[in-house]
Amino acid sequence: MSKKPATQPALHKVIMVGSGGVGKSALTLQFMYDEFVEDYEPTKADSYRKKILLDGEEVQIDILDTAGQEDYAAIRDNYFRSGEGFLCIFSITEDESFQATQDFREQILRVKNDENIPFLLVGNKCDLEDKRKVSYQEASDRAKQWGVTYVETSAKTREHVDKVNSIVCRWYC
Amino acid sequence: MAPPPVVTGLSPIEGPPGTRITIRGENFGDKPSDLIGLTICGCDCLLSAEWKSPNKIIARSGPGKGKGDVIVTTRLGGVGSCNVSFKGYHETIGPMKESAVWVEEAPLFVWGRHSLSPSSYQQEDPLGLSVEGNDKKFPEDDLLELFPNCSGDITMDNFSACWFLLENHHCTSFNDLQAGLLHLRRKVEGQKEGQLSFLKANVGSVMDQVDTIVALKEKFEKDTAFYGTEPTLKLEKSIKESEREARKLFDDVLARRDRAEKTRNALNVLARFRFLFCLPCVIDRNIKKGDYDIVINDYMRVKNLFNKSEVPVFRTALSEIEKRVVGLQKMLHEKLQKMPITIEEQKRLIRYLINLDAPYEPAWDAIKSHSDYINLRFKQCYEEHKAAEAALAEELNKVKNSHSASKYSKYSPPQDALSTVPENILFIEELCEILSELFPDLWKLGQSYFTGELHVKVEPGRQAGFKHMVLTIIEMFCKTLRSAIIPHTLDKNVDRQLCGAWSLSDIDIIAPWLPACLRYIRATYKILIKLDLPSEALDIIAGLILDLRVYCMSILFKQTTEQVKHLHKQETWKIEFCSTHSGITDLPVKFEQSVQEAIHLIKESVLTNEQREMPLLDNASAQKELDKQVENLLSAFHGVLKNLAFQDDDGDGGEDRSPVVSQLIGTPITSYRTHDATNNIPVWEYRLLTTLSNCQYTNNTVLNHISDSFIKSGYLLSKMPIENVKSKLVTLEKAILDAYLEQKSDPLVGTIEPSMYLGRFDWDTDITPSDIRPYAKECINNLIHVHSEVYSVSPTLVDSVLPQVVQTIAEELYRLMSCVQKFSVPGIQQARADIGALQEIFSGYSTPKAKTFFIEALEIIPPLTKADSTIIEDILKQCRIKMRLQILCLSQHRTNGPVKT
C-alpha cells in the first residue's frame, strides 16, 4: 500500500529551537495537526513531515522538534548541522527564554557558518498577554538586528500559526 | 476501502527498546480495533500500541536496532507508509549509569575500575563544545614536558585540567571555553538534580524496593530469634550424614562391579584362544557353506591377534589355519578360471583372493581365462556347425545318389535347403550371440581391472596384452564370419586356411538370409559400441559390416536379376488397358514391382546407416558395384523382352512365321483364335506388337519410376546404368518394329503384283473402267487388317507402324507403274483411278516419302485428255460411296492428330 510518488518532492529540514517549555512542540503539533496539547512532556527529539502544496508545487517539510532542556545541549550541534531553516521560539511570558534566543542564534551561526540561513524569531504564548514579560518592541528590535522576521503566535489559539507556515513555505519556493 | 495510514510524526525519534513513542499521522482508523498492525524498525509492537485518535497512537519500541520505519496497518486502509524513521539503539548500562529497570550486569562487567570501558561513563566532550576546528594536535611530548606525572585522561588520578584543555581545546576561543564551563557546571548540577529527579520519576519502584527490604529485614530478624544465629548448622549435619549413608549403600555395588569386570576380561581371553583353536574347523565349515566372507574376516582377525605371538602352540594353530587358507585360495582361483562365470561372481572371487593375500594375480587370470573361453567357444561353435554341415552334405549326397536318375536333381536340394536355415547362417547367428554374450564381460572386467576398481595393482604390459587380446578376439570373430559368408574378402593364402572354408550355397539359398545376418552382426556391433571399445577394435567390425553390406546389396540385386530373367515364363500375353499407356501386358508392371521390392529391401537392410557406420555408397567400390548390379538387373529385363520378341517357345513359332497369303486376304482374325485355343501363346506378330508396346512402356514409364524410387530411397545412383538400358531398349524397339514391318508389309506388298495381274490383266486394255480394281481394294483391306491388329494391341503403336506400311505400298505401286510397257486409254483411266483412290484413302498415314511415291507413280502414267479424265472422277466418286466404311477406318486417325514418322 505504501506507494512512493514517482518523483520525490523537494525535502526541507526545519528545526525548532528554543528553551524548555516555550511551546515548540505545541506549536509544531498545531502546525502539523491543528491540535493543542495541554499536558507538558519534555521533548527529546521529535520528527514530523508535512507535504505542502504551494503554487502547484509539492514541497515536503521535515520538522525536527528538539529538546529545549539543557540536558540535551550537547547533541544540538549534530541537529543543527542538518538544518536548512530555523524557528527560534521563546515565550513572551519568560524573559529568560528570550535571552536564550541569543545563545541559540550564535550556536546556529557557528555550526552553519551562514549569516543568511533562513531564520524566524517566534514569540509564543501571545494569548497570555497579561503575563507578558517581553515586549513586542524588544523582540522585533532583536529580529531587526539579526535581519530576520519576528512573529508572535499562540499555539493555543492558533493565532498567526498560519503566518509562520506561509513564511516557512516562502523560504523554499 | 479507506486510504492507507501514513505516519508523519514520531516523538521521540530515537531511543532504547521500550521507549514510549507517540506516533502521529493520518488514517489510523476510527476506533482502537481498527488498528491491526504496528511495526517499529521491523519489530511487531502491536501489543504495546495504544490507539488514541485517528491521528495518534502511543506505543513502546521493540528490540529493533538501527534506523527503521514505523508502519501502521489498519483494518480498512491496509499496510501504511512512513515518512519519518525511528532509530533504535541499545544502551549499555554501566555502573555509573542510572537505570530504572533491573539490568543483569554480571556478564557485562567484571568488577574493577580499570576493566571498565571508559566510553561507558566518560563523555567524549565534557565541555559540550564542538571540537571540529581542532585539527592541529598539541604534541604529546610537549605536554609531558610541561606537566610531568600528569595525564589528560579524565579518569586518571593524576588528571590535569590544563593538559586536558591544551590537548582538546587549545584552539577554542575564550568565550567558548566559558560556555563550556557553564555547560559543565550545569551538567554537574543536573547530575545532582538528576538523581533527585530520577528518584522522583521512579518513585514507585523505589518505594517497592524499600518496602521489600524492610519486609526482608523483619522476616530475617524473626527467623534469627526463632532458630538462632546459625541457621545452616543443621543442614550441614544432614548433608554429611546422607553422604555417609550413600557410601555405605554403594561401596558394595562398586566392589561387585570390579569383580565382574575381571571375570569378563578373563572370559574374553579364553574366547580369543578358543577362537584361534577352533578356527581351522570353522574355516572348513564355512568353506563348505560358501561363506567366504566370514572366512576372510576370521582369517584377518586371527592374523591381527596372534601373528606376532611367539608361543609355539599358537604358531602351530596358525600354520594349520594358513594351510586351510592356502587350500581355499587354490580352490577359489580354480573357480575363478572355470568358465562360464558371471562377471559379478568373478569380481567377488577376485576380491576374496585379494583379501586372502593370494599369491596369484586373480584379476589378470580372470581376464585371460575369459578371453581363452571366448576363443574356445568360437572354435567349438565352428566345429559344431562344420560337423552339422558335413552331415547335411552327406545326407544330401545320399539323397542325390538315390535319386540320381531323376532329371530335376539339380533343383531338388534347394527346395530342401530353403525350408531349413543354411548351416553357415546358423553359425553366424551363434557366433554373434557368443560374442555379444561373453565379450562385454571380458571388456568390463578389463576396464575394472585397469581403473583399479578391483583394488589390484596393474602390472606393466598388461594394458598392451589386454588390447592384443581384445583385438585378437574381434579379428577372429570377423574372419570367421567372413569365411562363412563372404570368403572372397579374405586374404586367400593366410586366412582361409586359418578359418576354414564353408561350402558356399547357391545365391538363392543364401540371399534371403543375408539381411538377417547383417542384423545379427549389427546387433553385436551395437553392443560393442555401447561398451565404448577403442575405435581400432570397432573398425575391424565396421569393415566387416561394410563388406557384408556391399555383398548383401549385390546378392540381392543378383537375386532380383535372376527373378527378372525368369519373368518371360510368366508372360500371359493378356493385354491390360490402362489409362496412361494402353496395350501392355503385366510384364513391365511385374518387372517394376520386383525392382521396387529389391530397392526397398536393400534400402531397409543395407543402405540405411546404423550407429557408427559410413553411408554405404560413400565407398567407391560399393558405388561401382551398385551401378553394375543395377545395370545387370535392368539389362536382364531387356533380355527378357528380347527373348519374348525373337525366340520361339516350344518350337511352335515356325508355323506362325511362315507368311500365308491367303490368310491375309481371307479372315485374318480366325487364325488367332485357333492358336489361342491350342496353347495359349499367340502368333508371333501379336507377340511382337505386345513386346514392342511393353518395351516402349518400360522405356518411357517404368524406367523413370525406377529411377525416381532409386533417388527417393537415397541411392546415389549414377545415370549410366539407366541410360545404357534405355538406349538398349530403344535399339530393341527398333529391331522389333523392323521385324514386325518386315513380317507385315512384305506379304502385303508381295500380293499387290500378283493381284494386279490376276486374270491376265493388261494395262493396254480396251475395257473402260467402271470401278477401281480388286487389287487396290485388297490392298486397302489388308492395310485395315494391319491397322486393326496393331490397334487391338496398342492404339499408340498405330502411328509408328502404319505409315511404314503405307510407304512400302506406295513404293511398290511406283515400281509396278514404272514397269508397265504400254497403257491404253482405258488402262490409263483405270490406273489413275486405282492409284488416286489409294492415295486418297491412305493419305491419313502417308509419310512425305509415301506421298512423293504416289505422285511419281501418277506421273509415270501418261496424261489424258480432259474428256477422258471425267470418268476417273466418276469412279472415284462411286468408290468413295461404296467404300465409305473402309475410308472411315483409315481416316479415323486424322481426327486424332497429325501423322508422325
JSON list of N, CA and C in Angstrom, two decimals, chain B residues 815-866:
[
{"chain": "B", "resi": 815, "resn": "ARG", "atom": "N", "xyz": [6.90, -48.74, -108.35]},
{"chain": "B", "resi": 815, "resn": "ARG", "atom": "CA", "xyz": [7.73, -49.70, -109.08]},
{"chain": "B", "resi": 815, "resn": "ARG", "atom": "C", "xyz": [6.90, -50.38, -110.17]},
{"chain": "B", "resi": 816, "resn": "LEU", "atom": "N", "xyz": [5.69, -50.78, -109.80]},
{"chain": "B", "resi": 816, "resn": "LEU", "atom": "CA", "xyz": [4.83, -51.51, -110.73]},
{"chain": "B", "resi": 816, "resn": "LEU", "atom": "C", "xyz": [4.48, -50.62, -111.92]},
{"chain": "B", "resi": 817, "resn": "MET", "atom": "N", "xyz": [4.16, -49.38, -111.60]},
{"chain": "B", "resi": 817, "resn": "MET", "atom": "CA", "xyz": [3.75, -48.47, -112.68]},
{"chain": "B", "resi": 817, "resn": "MET", "atom": "C", "xyz": [4.90, -48.24, -113.65]},
{"chain": "B", "resi": 818, "resn": "SER", "atom": "N", "xyz": [6.09, -48.13, -113.02]},
{"chain": "B", "resi": 818, "resn": "SER", "atom": "CA", "xyz": [7.22, -47.84, -113.91]},
{"chain": "B", "resi": 818, "resn": "SER", "atom": "C", "xyz": [7.56, -49.05, -114.78]},
{"chain": "B", "resi": 819, "resn": "CYS", "atom": "N", "xyz": [7.05, -50.22, -114.38]},
{"chain": "B", "resi": 819, "resn": "CYS", "atom": "CA", "xyz": [7.35, -51.42, -115.18]},
{"chain": "B", "resi": 819, "resn": "CYS", "atom": "C", "xyz": [6.34, -51.64, -116.32]},
{"chain": "B", "resi": 820, "resn": "VAL", "atom": "N", "xyz": [5.26, -50.87, -116.29]},
{"chain": "B", "resi": 820, "resn": "VAL", "atom": "CA", "xyz": [4.22, -51.11, -117.33]},
{"chain": "B", "resi": 820, "resn": "VAL", "atom": "C", "xyz": [4.76, -50.67, -118.68]},
{"chain": "B", "resi": 821, "resn": "GLN", "atom": "N", "xyz": [4.55, -51.57, -119.72]},
{"chain": "B", "resi": 821, "resn": "GLN", "atom": "CA", "xyz": [5.11, -51.28, -121.04]},
{"chain": "B", "resi": 821, "resn": "GLN", "atom": "C", "xyz": [4.26, -50.26, -121.77]},
{"chain": "B", "resi": 822, "resn": "LYS", "atom": "N", "xyz": [2.96, -50.53, -121.76]},
{"chain": "B", "resi": 822, "resn": "LYS", "atom": "CA", "xyz": [2.11, -49.72, -122.61]},
{"chain": "B", "resi": 822, "resn": "LYS", "atom": "C", "xyz": [0.77, -49.52, -121.94]},
{"chain": "B", "resi": 823, "resn": "PHE", "atom": "N", "xyz": [0.27, -48.30, -122.01]},
{"chain": "B", "resi": 823, "resn": "PHE", "atom": "CA", "xyz": [-1.04, -48.00, -121.45]},
{"chain": "B", "resi": 823, "resn": "PHE", "atom": "C", "xyz": [-2.04, -47.71, -122.57]},
{"chain": "B", "resi": 824, "resn": "SER", "atom": "N", "xyz": [-3.17, -48.33, -122.58]},
{"chain": "B", "resi": 824, "resn": "SER", "atom": "CA", "xyz": [-4.26, -47.87, -123.46]},
{"chain": "B", "resi": 824, "resn": "SER", "atom": "C", "xyz": [-4.99, -46.76, -122.72]},
{"chain": "B", "resi": 825, "resn": "VAL", "atom": "N", "xyz": [-5.87, -46.08, -123.41]},
{"chain": "B", "resi": 825, "resn": "VAL", "atom": "CA", "xyz": [-6.59, -45.00, -122.72]},
{"chain": "B", "resi": 825, "resn": "VAL", "atom": "C", "xyz": [-7.41, -45.53, -121.55]},
{"chain": "B", "resi": 826, "resn": "PRO", "atom": "N", "xyz": [-8.19, -46.59, -121.78]},
{"chain": "B", "resi": 826, "resn": "PRO", "atom": "CA", "xyz": [-8.91, -47.12, -120.61]},
{"chain": "B", "resi": 826, "resn": "PRO", "atom": "C", "xyz": [-7.94, -47.57, -119.50]},
{"chain": "B", "resi": 827, "resn": "GLY", "atom": "N", "xyz": [-6.80, -48.12, -119.95]},
{"chain": "B", "resi": 827, "resn": "GLY", "atom": "CA", "xyz": [-5.80, -48.54, -118.93]},
{"chain": "B", "resi": 827, "resn": "GLY", "atom": "C", "xyz": [-5.33, -47.36, -118.11]},
{"chain": "B", "resi": 828, "resn": "ILE", "atom": "N", "xyz": [-5.09, -46.27, -118.83]},
{"chain": "B", "resi": 828, "resn": "ILE", "atom": "CA", "xyz": [-4.66, -45.08, -118.10]},
{"chain": "B", "resi": 828, "resn": "ILE", "atom": "C", "xyz": [-5.72, -44.67, -117.10]},
{"chain": "B", "resi": 829, "resn": "GLN", "atom": "N", "xyz": [-6.94, -44.66, -117.62]},
{"chain": "B", "resi": 829, "resn": "GLN", "atom": "CA", "xyz": [-8.05, -44.28, -116.73]},
{"chain": "B", "resi": 829, "resn": "GLN", "atom": "C", "xyz": [-8.10, -45.18, -115.50]},
{"chain": "B", "resi": 830, "resn": "GLN", "atom": "N", "xyz": [-7.96, -46.47, -115.80]},
{"chain": "B", "resi": 830, "resn": "GLN", "atom": "CA", "xyz": [-8.01, -47.44, -114.68]},
{"chain": "B", "resi": 830, "resn": "GLN", "atom": "C", "xyz": [-6.89, -47.16, -113.66]},
{"chain": "B", "resi": 831, "resn": "ALA", "atom": "N", "xyz": [-5.68, -47.05, -114.22]},
{"chain": "B", "resi": 831, "resn": "ALA", "atom": "CA", "xyz": [-4.53, -46.88, -113.32]},
{"chain": "B", "resi": 831, "resn": "ALA", "atom": "C", "xyz": [-4.65, -45.62, -112.48]},
{"chain": "B", "resi": 832, "resn": "ARG", "atom": "N", "xyz": [-5.04, -44.54, -113.16]},
{"chain": "B", "resi": 832, "resn": "ARG", "atom": "CA", "xyz": [-5.20, -43.29, -112.41]},
{"chain": "B", "resi": 832, "resn": "ARG", "atom": "C", "xyz": [-6.27, -43.40, -111.32]},
{"chain": "B", "resi": 833, "resn": "ALA", "atom": "N", "xyz": [-7.36, -44.06, -111.70]},
{"chain": "B", "resi": 833, "resn": "ALA", "atom": "CA", "xyz": [-8.43, -44.22, -110.69]},
{"chain": "B", "resi": 833, "resn": "ALA", "atom": "C", "xyz": [-7.91, -45.02, -109.50]},
{"chain": "B", "resi": 834, "resn": "ASP", "atom": "N", "xyz": [-7.21, -46.14, -109.82]},
{"chain": "B", "resi": 834, "resn": "ASP", "atom": "CA", "xyz": [-6.72, -47.01, -108.73]},
{"chain": "B", "resi": 834, "resn": "ASP", "atom": "C", "xyz": [-5.79, -46.24, -107.77]},
{"chain": "B", "resi": 835, "resn": "ILE", "atom": "N", "xyz": [-4.78, -45.66, -108.43]},
{"chain": "B", "resi": 835, "resn": "ILE", "atom": "CA", "xyz": [-3.75, -45.03, -107.60]},
{"chain": "B", "resi": 835, "resn": "ILE", "atom": "C", "xyz": [-4.29, -43.81, -106.85]},
{"chain": "B", "resi": 836, "resn": "GLY", "atom": "N", "xyz": [-5.18, -43.07, -107.62]},
{"chain": "B", "resi": 836, "resn": "GLY", "atom": "CA", "xyz": [-5.80, -41.91, -106.96]},
{"chain": "B", "resi": 836, "resn": "GLY", "atom": "C", "xyz": [-6.59, -42.32, -105.72]},
{"chain": "B", "resi": 837, "resn": "ALA", "atom": "N", "xyz": [-7.35, -43.43, -105.89]},
{"chain": "B", "resi": 837, "resn": "ALA", "atom": "CA", "xyz": [-8.15, -43.89, -104.73]},
{"chain": "B", "resi": 837, "resn": "ALA", "atom": "C", "xyz": [-7.24, -44.26, -103.57]},
{"chain": "B", "resi": 838, "resn": "LEU", "atom": "N", "xyz": [-6.17, -45.02, -103.87]},
{"chain": "B", "resi": 838, "resn": "LEU", "atom": "CA", "xyz": [-5.26, -45.43, -102.78]},
{"chain": "B", "resi": 838, "resn": "LEU", "atom": "C", "xyz": [-4.61, -44.22, -102.11]},
{"chain": "B", "resi": 839, "resn": "GLN", "atom": "N", "xyz": [-4.19, -43.30, -103.01]},
{"chain": "B", "resi": 839, "resn": "GLN", "atom": "CA", "xyz": [-3.54, -42.10, -102.48]},
{"chain": "B", "resi": 839, "resn": "GLN", "atom": "C", "xyz": [-4.45, -41.37, -101.50]},
{"chain": "B", "resi": 840, "resn": "GLU", "atom": "N", "xyz": [-5.71, -41.28, -101.96]},
{"chain": "B", "resi": 840, "resn": "GLU", "atom": "CA", "xyz": [-6.66, -40.53, -101.14]},
{"chain": "B", "resi": 840, "resn": "GLU", "atom": "C", "xyz": [-6.94, -41.24, -99.81]},
{"chain": "B", "resi": 841, "resn": "ILE", "atom": "N", "xyz": [-7.16, -42.53, -99.93]},
{"chain": "B", "resi": 841, "resn": "ILE", "atom": "CA", "xyz": [-7.57, -43.27, -98.73]},
{"chain": "B", "resi": 841, "resn": "ILE", "atom": "C", "xyz": [-6.42, -43.38, -97.74]},
{"chain": "B", "resi": 842, "resn": "PHE", "atom": "N", "xyz": [-5.21, -43.54, -98.29]},
{"chain": "B", "resi": 842, "resn": "PHE", "atom": "CA", "xyz": [-4.06, -43.72, -97.39]},
{"chain": "B", "resi": 842, "resn": "PHE", "atom": "C", "xyz": [-3.46, -42.41, -96.89]},
{"chain": "B", "resi": 843, "resn": "SER", "atom": "N", "xyz": [-4.04, -41.30, -97.39]},
{"chain": "B", "resi": 843, "resn": "SER", "atom": "CA", "xyz": [-3.38, -40.03, -97.09]},
{"chain": "B", "resi": 843, "resn": "SER", "atom": "C", "xyz": [-3.21, -39.80, -95.58]},
{"chain": "B", "resi": 844, "resn": "GLY", "atom": "N", "xyz": [-4.10, -40.42, -94.82]},
{"chain": "B", "resi": 844, "resn": "GLY", "atom": "CA", "xyz": [-4.01, -40.23, -93.35]},
{"chain": "B", "resi": 844, "resn": "GLY", "atom": "C", "xyz": [-2.73, -40.79, -92.77]},
{"chain": "B", "resi": 845, "resn": "TYR", "atom": "N", "xyz": [-2.17, -41.80, -93.42]},
{"chain": "B", "resi": 845, "resn": "TYR", "atom": "CA", "xyz": [-0.97, -42.41, -92.85]},
{"chain": "B", "resi": 845, "resn": "TYR", "atom": "C", "xyz": [0.22, -42.25, -93.76]},
{"chain": "B", "resi": 846, "resn": "SER", "atom": "N", "xyz": [0.16, -41.26, -94.68]},
{"chain": "B", "resi": 846, "resn": "SER", "atom": "CA", "xyz": [1.24, -41.13, -95.65]},
{"chain": "B", "resi": 846, "resn": "SER", "atom": "C", "xyz": [2.36, -40.29, -95.08]},
{"chain": "B", "resi": 847, "resn": "THR", "atom": "N", "xyz": [3.55, -40.84, -95.19]},
{"chain": "B", "resi": 847, "resn": "THR", "atom": "CA", "xyz": [4.71, -40.03, -94.85]},
{"chain": "B", "resi": 847, "resn": "THR", "atom": "C", "xyz": [5.01, -39.18, -96.07]},
{"chain": "B", "resi": 848, "resn": "PRO", "atom": "N", "xyz": [5.79, -38.14, -95.94]},
{"chain": "B", "resi": 848, "resn": "PRO", "atom": "CA", "xyz": [6.13, -37.32, -97.12]},
{"chain": "B", "resi": 848, "resn": "PRO", "atom": "C", "xyz": [6.73, -38.18, -98.22]},
{"chain": "B", "resi": 849, "resn": "LYS", "atom": "N", "xyz": [7.51, -39.14, -97.79]},
{"chain": "B", "resi": 849, "resn": "LYS", "atom": "CA", "xyz": [8.13, -40.03, -98.79]},
{"chain": "B", "resi": 849, "resn": "LYS", "atom": "C", "xyz": [7.06, -40.79, -99.56]},
{"chain": "B", "resi": 850, "resn": "ALA", "atom": "N", "xyz": [6.07, -41.34, -98.82]},
{"chain": "B", "resi": 850, "resn": "ALA", "atom": "CA", "xyz": [4.98, -42.08, -99.45]},
{"chain": "B", "resi": 850, "resn": "ALA", "atom": "C", "xyz": [4.22, -41.19, -100.43]},
{"chain": "B", "resi": 851, "resn": "LYS", "atom": "N", "xyz": [4.06, -39.94, -99.97]},
{"chain": "B", "resi": 851, "resn": "LYS", "atom": "CA", "xyz": [3.30, -39.02, -100.84]},
{"chain": "B", "resi": 851, "resn": "LYS", "atom": "C", "xyz": [4.03, -38.82, -102.16]},
{"chain": "B", "resi": 852, "resn": "THR", "atom": "N", "xyz": [5.35, -38.62, -102.09]},
{"chain": "B", "resi": 852, "resn": "THR", "atom": "CA", "xyz": [6.09, -38.43, -103.34]},
{"chain": "B", "resi": 852, "resn": "THR", "atom": "C", "xyz": [6.01, -39.67, -104.21]},
{"chain": "B", "resi": 853, "resn": "PHE", "atom": "N", "xyz": [6.07, -40.84, -103.54]},
{"chain": "B", "resi": 853, "resn": "PHE", "atom": "CA", "xyz": [5.94, -42.08, -104.35]},
{"chain": "B", "resi": 853, "resn": "PHE", "atom": "C", "xyz": [4.62, -42.10, -105.08]},
{"chain": "B", "resi": 854, "resn": "PHE", "atom": "N", "xyz": [3.55, -41.74, -104.43]},
{"chain": "B", "resi": 854, "resn": "PHE", "atom": "CA", "xyz": [2.23, -41.71, -105.09]},
{"chain": "B", "resi": 854, "resn": "PHE", "atom": "C", "xyz": [2.26, -40.76, -106.27]},
{"chain": "B", "resi": 855, "resn": "ILE", "atom": "N", "xyz": [2.81, -39.54, -106.00]},
{"chain": "B", "resi": 855, "resn": "ILE", "atom": "CA", "xyz": [2.81, -38.54, -107.09]},
{"chain": "B", "resi": 855, "resn": "ILE", "atom": "C", "xyz": [3.65, -39.01, -108.26]},
{"chain": "B", "resi": 856, "resn": "GLU", "atom": "N", "xyz": [4.82, -39.61, -107.94]},
{"chain": "B", "resi": 856, "resn": "GLU", "atom": "CA", "xyz": [5.68, -40.09, -109.02]},
{"chain": "B", "resi": 856, "resn": "GLU", "atom": "C", "xyz": [5.01, -41.20, -109.80]},
{"chain": "B", "resi": 857, "resn": "ALA", "atom": "N", "xyz": [4.29, -42.07, -109.08]},
{"chain": "B", "resi": 857, "resn": "ALA", "atom": "CA", "xyz": [3.58, -43.15, -109.76]},
{"chain": "B", "resi": 857, "resn": "ALA", "atom": "C", "xyz": [2.55, -42.57, -110.74]},
{"chain": "B", "resi": 858, "resn": "LEU", "atom": "N", "xyz": [1.87, -41.52, -110.31]},
{"chain": "B", "resi": 858, "resn": "LEU", "atom": "CA", "xyz": [0.85, -40.91, -111.20]},
{"chain": "B", "resi": 858, "resn": "LEU", "atom": "C", "xyz": [1.52, -40.25, -112.38]},
{"chain": "B", "resi": 859, "resn": "GLU", "atom": "N", "xyz": [2.70, -39.71, -112.15]},
{"chain": "B", "resi": 859, "resn": "GLU", "atom": "CA", "xyz": [3.38, -39.02, -113.24]},
{"chain": "B", "resi": 859, "resn": "GLU", "atom": "C", "xyz": [3.84, -40.00, -114.32]},
{"chain": "B", "resi": 860, "resn": "ILE", "atom": "N", "xyz": [4.17, -41.20, -113.93]},
{"chain": "B", "resi": 860, "resn": "ILE", "atom": "CA", "xyz": [4.61, -42.19, -114.91]},
{"chain": "B", "resi": 860, "resn": "ILE", "atom": "C", "xyz": [3.48, -42.52, -115.87]},
{"chain": "B", "resi": 861, "resn": "ILE", "atom": "N", "xyz": [2.27, -42.54, -115.34]},
{"chain": "B", "resi": 861, "resn": "ILE", "atom": "CA", "xyz": [1.11, -42.87, -116.19]},
{"chain": "B", "resi": 861, "resn": "ILE", "atom": "C", "xyz": [0.91, -41.72, -117.16]},
{"chain": "B", "resi": 862, "resn": "PRO", "atom": "N", "xyz": [0.81, -42.05, -118.46]},
{"chain": "B", "resi": 862, "resn": "PRO", "atom": "CA", "xyz": [0.66, -40.97, -119.47]},
{"chain": "B", "resi": 862, "resn": "PRO", "atom": "C", "xyz": [-0.56, -40.12, -119.19]},
{"chain": "B", "resi": 863, "resn": "PRO", "atom": "N", "xyz": [-0.51, -38.88, -119.59]},
{"chain": "B", "resi": 863, "resn": "PRO", "atom": "CA", "xyz": [-1.65, -37.98, -119.34]},
{"chain": "B", "resi": 863, "resn": "PRO", "atom": "C", "xyz": [-2.86, -38.29, -120.20]},
{"chain": "B", "resi": 864, "resn": "LEU", "atom": "N", "xyz": [-3.97, -37.69, -119.82]},
{"chain": "B", "resi": 864, "resn": "LEU", "atom": "CA", "xyz": [-5.24, -37.94, -120.51]},
{"chain": "B", "resi": 864, "resn": "LEU", "atom": "C", "xyz": [-5.83, -36.61, -120.97]},
{"chain": "B", "resi": 865, "resn": "THR", "atom": "N", "xyz": [-6.70, -36.71, -121.93]},
{"chain": "B", "resi": 865, "resn": "THR", "atom": "CA", "xyz": [-7.45, -35.51, -122.31]},
{"chain": "B", "resi": 865, "resn": "THR", "atom": "C", "xyz": [-8.49, -35.25, -121.24]},
{"chain": "B", "resi": 866, "resn": "LYS", "atom": "N", "xyz": [-9.01, -34.04, -121.32]},
{"chain": "B", "resi": 866, "resn": "LYS", "atom": "CA", "xyz": [-9.94, -33.67, -120.25]},
{"chain": "B", "resi": 866, "resn": "LYS", "atom": "C", "xyz": [-11.21, -34.50, -120.26]}
]
